[in-house]
Amino acid sequence: MNEIHDLLFPENSKNPEVSIIIPVHNQLQYTLNCLYSISNNTQGSYEIIIVDDASSDSTITTLDNIKNITIMKNEQNQGFIRSCNSGASAGKGKYILFLNNDTIVTENWLPPLLE
């Protein structure tokens, strides 16, 4: 079984090529599966921004232990679109990519999107 300390992301850059925005509301295991898939299948310059939409489970306390991701916390549920917009406004990447937290990316998924 994967552990939180197994998640490896690039150190936050001032100019990542891609800002990966993941809005979440509860469903911690979906989010972790998504993050593991990104960690294992993504190369290049990117940042991860998770926008937590007032989760009531252990999402925040667990994600706070993952290095090199940005977590934005909504005090009240803002809904999917507002969370996406909030994450996009914080992104520093040349490109913005939105992922649902139940997405599992596969090997070499990002280069075709950038092309």
Coordinates of N, CA and C in Angstrom, one line a residue:
M1 N 0.8 -1.2 0.0 CA 0.0 0.0 0.0 C 0.9 1.2 0.0
N2 N 0.5 2.2 -0.8 CA 1.2 3.5 -0.8 C 1.1 4.3 0.5
E3 N 2.2 5.0 0.8 CA 2.2 5.8 2.0 C 2.4 7.3 1.5
I4 N 1.9 8.2 2.4 CA 2.0 9.6 2.0 C 3.5 10.0 1.7
H5 N 4.4 9.5 2.5 CA 5.8 9.9 2.2 C 6.4 9.4 0.9
D6 N 5.6 8.5 0.2 CA 6.0 8.0 -1.1 C 5.7 9.0 -2.2
L7 N 4.9 10.0 -1.9 CA 4.5 11.0 -2.9 C 5.6 12.0 -3.1
L8 N 6.1 12.0 -4.3 CA 7.2 12.9 -4.6 C 6.8 13.9 -5.7
F9 N 6.9 15.1 -5.4 CA 6.6 16.2 -6.4 C 7.7 17.1 -6.5
P10 N 7.9 17.8 -7.7 CA 9.0 18.7 -7.8 C 8.8 19.9 -6.8
E11 N 10.0 20.4 -6.4 CA 9.9 21.6 -5.6 C 9.2 22.7 -6.3
N12 N 8.4 23.4 -5.5 CA 7.6 24.5 -6.1 C 8.6 25.5 -6.8
S13 N 8.2 25.8 -8.1 CA 9.0 26.7 -8.9 C 8.2 28.0 -9.0
K14 N 8.9 29.1 -9.3 CA 8.3 30.4 -9.5 C 7.7 30.4 -10.9
N15 N 8.1 29.5 -11.8 CA 7.6 29.5 -13.2 C 7.4 28.1 -13.7
P16 N 6.5 27.3 -13.1 CA 6.2 26.0 -13.6 C 5.6 26.1 -15.0
E17 N 5.8 25.1 -15.8 CA 5.1 25.1 -17.1 C 3.6 24.9 -17.0
V18 N 3.2 24.0 -16.0 CA 1.8 23.7 -15.9 C 1.4 23.8 -14.4
S19 N 0.3 24.4 -14.2 CA -0.4 24.4 -12.9 C -1.5 23.4 -12.9
I20 N -1.4 22.3 -12.1 CA -2.4 21.3 -12.1 C -3.3 21.6 -10.9
I21 N -4.6 22.0 -11.2 CA -5.6 22.4 -10.2 C -6.5 21.2 -9.9
I22 N -6.6 20.9 -8.7 CA -7.5 19.7 -8.3 C -8.4 20.2 -7.2
P23 N -9.7 20.5 -7.6 CA -10.7 20.9 -6.5 C -11.2 19.6 -5.8
V24 N -11.3 19.7 -4.5 CA -11.7 18.5 -3.7 C -12.7 18.9 -2.7
H25 N -13.6 17.9 -2.4 CA -14.5 18.0 -1.3 C -14.7 16.6 -0.7
N26 N -14.0 16.4 0.4 CA -14.0 15.0 1.0 C -13.4 14.0 0.0
Q27 N -13.8 12.8 0.1 CA -13.3 11.7 -0.8 C -11.7 11.7 -0.8
L28 N -11.1 11.6 0.4 CA -9.7 11.6 0.5 C -9.0 10.6 -0.3
Q29 N -9.5 9.4 -0.3 CA -8.9 8.3 -1.0 C -8.8 8.5 -2.5
Y30 N -9.9 9.1 -3.1 CA -9.8 9.5 -4.5 C -8.7 10.5 -4.7
T31 N -8.6 11.5 -3.9 CA -7.5 12.5 -4.0 C -6.2 11.9 -3.9
L32 N -6.0 11.0 -3.0 CA -4.7 10.3 -2.8 C -4.3 9.5 -4.0
N33 N -5.3 8.8 -4.6 CA -5.1 8.0 -5.8 C -4.7 8.8 -6.9
C34 N -5.3 10.0 -7.1 CA -5.0 10.9 -8.1 C -3.6 11.4 -8.0
L35 N -3.2 11.8 -6.7 CA -1.9 12.3 -6.5 C -0.8 11.3 -6.7
Y36 N -1.0 10.0 -6.3 CA -0.1 8.9 -6.6 C 0.1 8.8 -8.1
S37 N -1.0 8.8 -8.8 CA -0.8 8.7 -10.3 C 0.0 9.8 -10.9
I38 N -0.2 11.0 -10.4 CA 0.5 12.2 -10.9 C 2.0 12.0 -10.5
S39 N 2.2 11.6 -9.3 CA 3.6 11.5 -8.8 C 4.4 10.4 -9.6
N40 N 3.7 9.3 -10.0 CA 4.3 8.2 -10.7 C 4.4 8.4 -12.2
N41 N 3.6 9.2 -12.8 CA 3.5 9.3 -14.2 C 3.7 10.7 -14.9
T42 N 4.3 11.6 -14.1 CA 4.4 12.9 -14.6 C 5.8 13.4 -14.5
Q43 N 6.4 13.9 -15.6 CA 7.7 14.5 -15.7 C 7.5 15.9 -16.1
G44 N 8.6 16.7 -15.9 CA 8.5 18.1 -16.4 C 8.3 19.1 -15.2
S45 N 8.0 20.3 -15.6 CA 7.9 21.4 -14.7 C 6.4 21.6 -14.4
Y46 N 5.9 21.3 -13.2 CA 4.5 21.5 -12.9 C 4.4 21.8 -11.4
E47 N 3.3 22.3 -11.0 CA 2.9 22.5 -9.6 C 1.5 21.9 -9.4
I48 N 1.3 21.5 -8.2 CA 0.0 20.9 -7.8 C -0.7 21.9 -6.9
I49 N -1.9 22.3 -7.2 CA -2.7 23.2 -6.3 C -4.0 22.4 -6.0
I50 N -4.2 22.1 -4.8 CA -5.4 21.5 -4.3 C -6.3 22.6 -3.7
V51 N -7.5 22.6 -4.1 CA -8.5 23.6 -3.5 C -9.5 22.8 -2.8
D52 N -9.4 22.8 -1.4 CA -10.3 22.0 -0.6 C -11.5 22.9 -0.3
D53 N -12.7 22.3 -0.7 CA -13.9 23.0 -0.6 C -14.7 22.6 0.7
A54 N -14.0 23.0 1.8 CA -14.6 22.8 3.1 C -14.9 21.3 3.4
S55 N -13.9 20.5 3.2 CA -14.0 19.1 3.5 C -14.3 18.9 5.0
S56 N -15.0 17.9 5.3 CA -15.3 17.5 6.7 C -14.6 16.2 7.2
D57 N -14.0 15.6 6.2 CA -13.2 14.3 6.6 C -11.8 14.7 6.9
S58 N -10.9 13.8 6.8 CA -9.5 14.0 7.2 C -8.6 14.5 6.0
T59 N -9.3 15.0 4.9 CA -8.6 15.5 3.7 C -7.5 16.5 4.1
I60 N -7.8 17.5 4.8 CA -6.8 18.6 5.1 C -5.7 18.1 6.0
T61 N -6.0 17.4 7.0 CA -4.9 17.0 7.9 C -4.0 16.0 7.2
T62 N -4.5 15.2 6.3 CA -3.7 14.3 5.6 C -2.8 15.0 4.5
L63 N -3.5 15.8 3.7 CA -2.8 16.5 2.6 C -1.7 17.5 3.1
D64 N -1.9 18.0 4.3 CA -1.0 18.9 4.9 C 0.4 18.3 5.1
N65 N 0.4 16.9 5.1 CA 1.7 16.2 5.3 C 2.4 15.9 4.0
I66 N 1.9 16.4 2.9 CA 2.6 16.1 1.6 C 3.4 17.3 1.2
K67 N 4.6 17.1 0.9 CA 5.5 18.2 0.5 C 5.3 18.6 -0.9
N68 N 5.6 19.9 -1.2 CA 5.7 20.5 -2.5 C 4.3 20.5 -3.2
I69 N 3.2 20.6 -2.5 CA 1.9 20.9 -3.1 C 1.4 22.1 -2.4
T70 N 0.5 22.9 -3.1 CA -0.1 24.0 -2.5 C -1.6 23.6 -2.2
I71 N -2.0 23.9 -0.9 CA -3.4 23.6 -0.5 C -4.1 24.9 -0.2
M72 N -5.1 25.2 -0.9 CA -6.0 26.3 -0.6 C -7.2 25.8 0.1
K73 N -7.7 26.4 1.2 CA -8.8 25.9 2.0 C -9.9 26.9 2.0
N74 N -11.1 26.5 1.5 CA -12.3 27.3 1.5 C -12.9 27.0 2.9
E75 N -13.2 28.0 3.6 CA -13.9 27.9 4.9 C -15.3 27.4 4.8
Q76 N -16.0 27.8 3.7 CA -17.3 27.4 3.3 C -17.3 26.8 1.9
N77 N -18.2 25.8 1.7 CA -18.3 25.2 0.4 C -18.6 26.3 -0.7
Q78 N -17.7 26.4 -1.6 CA -17.9 27.4 -2.7 C -18.4 26.8 -4.0
G79 N -18.4 25.5 -4.1 CA -18.8 24.8 -5.3 C -17.6 24.6 -6.3
F80 N -17.8 23.8 -7.2 CA -16.8 23.4 -8.1 C -16.2 24.5 -8.9
I81 N -17.1 25.3 -9.6 CA -16.6 26.4 -10.5 C -15.8 27.4 -9.7
R82 N -16.3 27.9 -8.6 CA -15.5 28.9 -7.8 C -14.2 28.3 -7.3
S83 N -14.2 27.0 -6.9 CA -12.9 26.4 -6.5 C -11.9 26.3 -7.6
C84 N -12.4 26.0 -8.8 CA -11.5 26.0 -10.0 C -11.0 27.4 -10.3
N85 N -11.8 28.4 -10.2 CA -11.4 29.7 -10.5 C -10.4 30.2 -9.4
S86 N -10.6 29.9 -8.2 CA -9.7 30.2 -7.1 C -8.3 29.6 -7.3
G87 N -8.3 28.3 -7.7 CA -7.1 27.6 -7.9 C -6.3 28.2 -9.1
A88 N -7.1 28.5 -10.2 CA -6.5 29.0 -11.4 C -5.8 30.4 -11.1
S89 N -6.5 31.2 -10.3 CA -5.9 32.5 -10.0 C -4.6 32.4 -9.2
A90 N -4.4 31.3 -8.5 CA -3.2 31.1 -7.7 C -2.1 30.4 -8.5
G91 N -2.4 29.8 -9.6 CA -1.5 29.1 -10.5 C -0.4 30.0 -11.1
K92 N 0.8 29.5 -11.1 CA 1.9 30.3 -11.7 C 2.3 29.7 -13.0
G93 N 1.7 28.7 -13.5 CA 2.1 28.0 -14.7 C 1.7 28.7 -16.0
K94 N 2.5 28.4 -17.0 CA 2.1 28.9 -18.4 C 0.8 28.4 -18.8
Y95 N 0.5 27.1 -18.4 CA -0.7 26.5 -18.7 C -1.4 26.1 -17.4
I96 N -2.8 26.1 -17.5 CA -3.6 25.6 -16.3 C -4.3 24.4 -16.8
L97 N -4.2 23.3 -15.9 CA -4.9 22.1 -16.2 C -5.7 21.7 -15.0
F98 N -7.0 21.5 -15.2 CA -7.9 21.1 -14.2 C -8.1 19.6 -14.2
L99 N -8.0 19.0 -13.0 CA -8.2 17.5 -12.8 C -9.3 17.3 -11.8
N100 N -10.2 16.4 -12.0 CA -11.1 16.0 -10.9 C -10.3 15.1 -10.0
N101 N -10.6 15.1 -8.7 CA -9.8 14.3 -7.8 C -10.0 12.8 -8.0
D102 N -10.9 12.4 -8.8 CA -11.0 10.9 -9.1 C -10.3 10.5 -10.4
T103 N -9.5 11.4 -10.9 CA -8.8 11.1 -12.1 C -7.5 10.3 -11.8
I104 N -7.2 9.3 -12.6 CA -6.0 8.6 -12.5 C -5.3 8.8 -13.9
V105 N -4.1 9.5 -13.8 CA -3.4 9.7 -15.0 C -2.5 8.5 -15.3
T106 N -2.1 8.3 -16.6 CA -1.3 7.2 -17.0 C 0.1 7.7 -17.5
E107 N 1.0 6.8 -17.8 CA 2.3 7.2 -18.2 C 2.2 8.1 -19.5
N108 N 3.1 9.1 -19.4 CA 3.2 10.1 -20.5 C 1.9 10.8 -20.9
W109 N 1.1 11.1 -19.9 CA -0.2 11.7 -20.2 C -0.1 13.2 -20.5
L110 N 0.9 13.9 -19.9 CA 1.0 15.3 -20.0 C 1.5 15.8 -21.4
P111 N 2.6 15.2 -21.9 CA 3.1 15.8 -23.2 C 2.1 16.0 -24.3
P112 N 1.2 15.0 -24.6 CA 0.3 15.3 -25.6 C -0.6 16.5 -25.4
L113 N -1.0 16.7 -24.1 CA -1.8 17.9 -23.8 C -1.0 19.2 -24.0
L114 N 0.3 19.2 -23.8 CA 1.1 20.4 -24.0 C 1.3 20.7 -25.5
E115 N 1.3 19.6 -26.3 CA 1.5 19.8 -27.7 C 0.3 20.4 -28.3

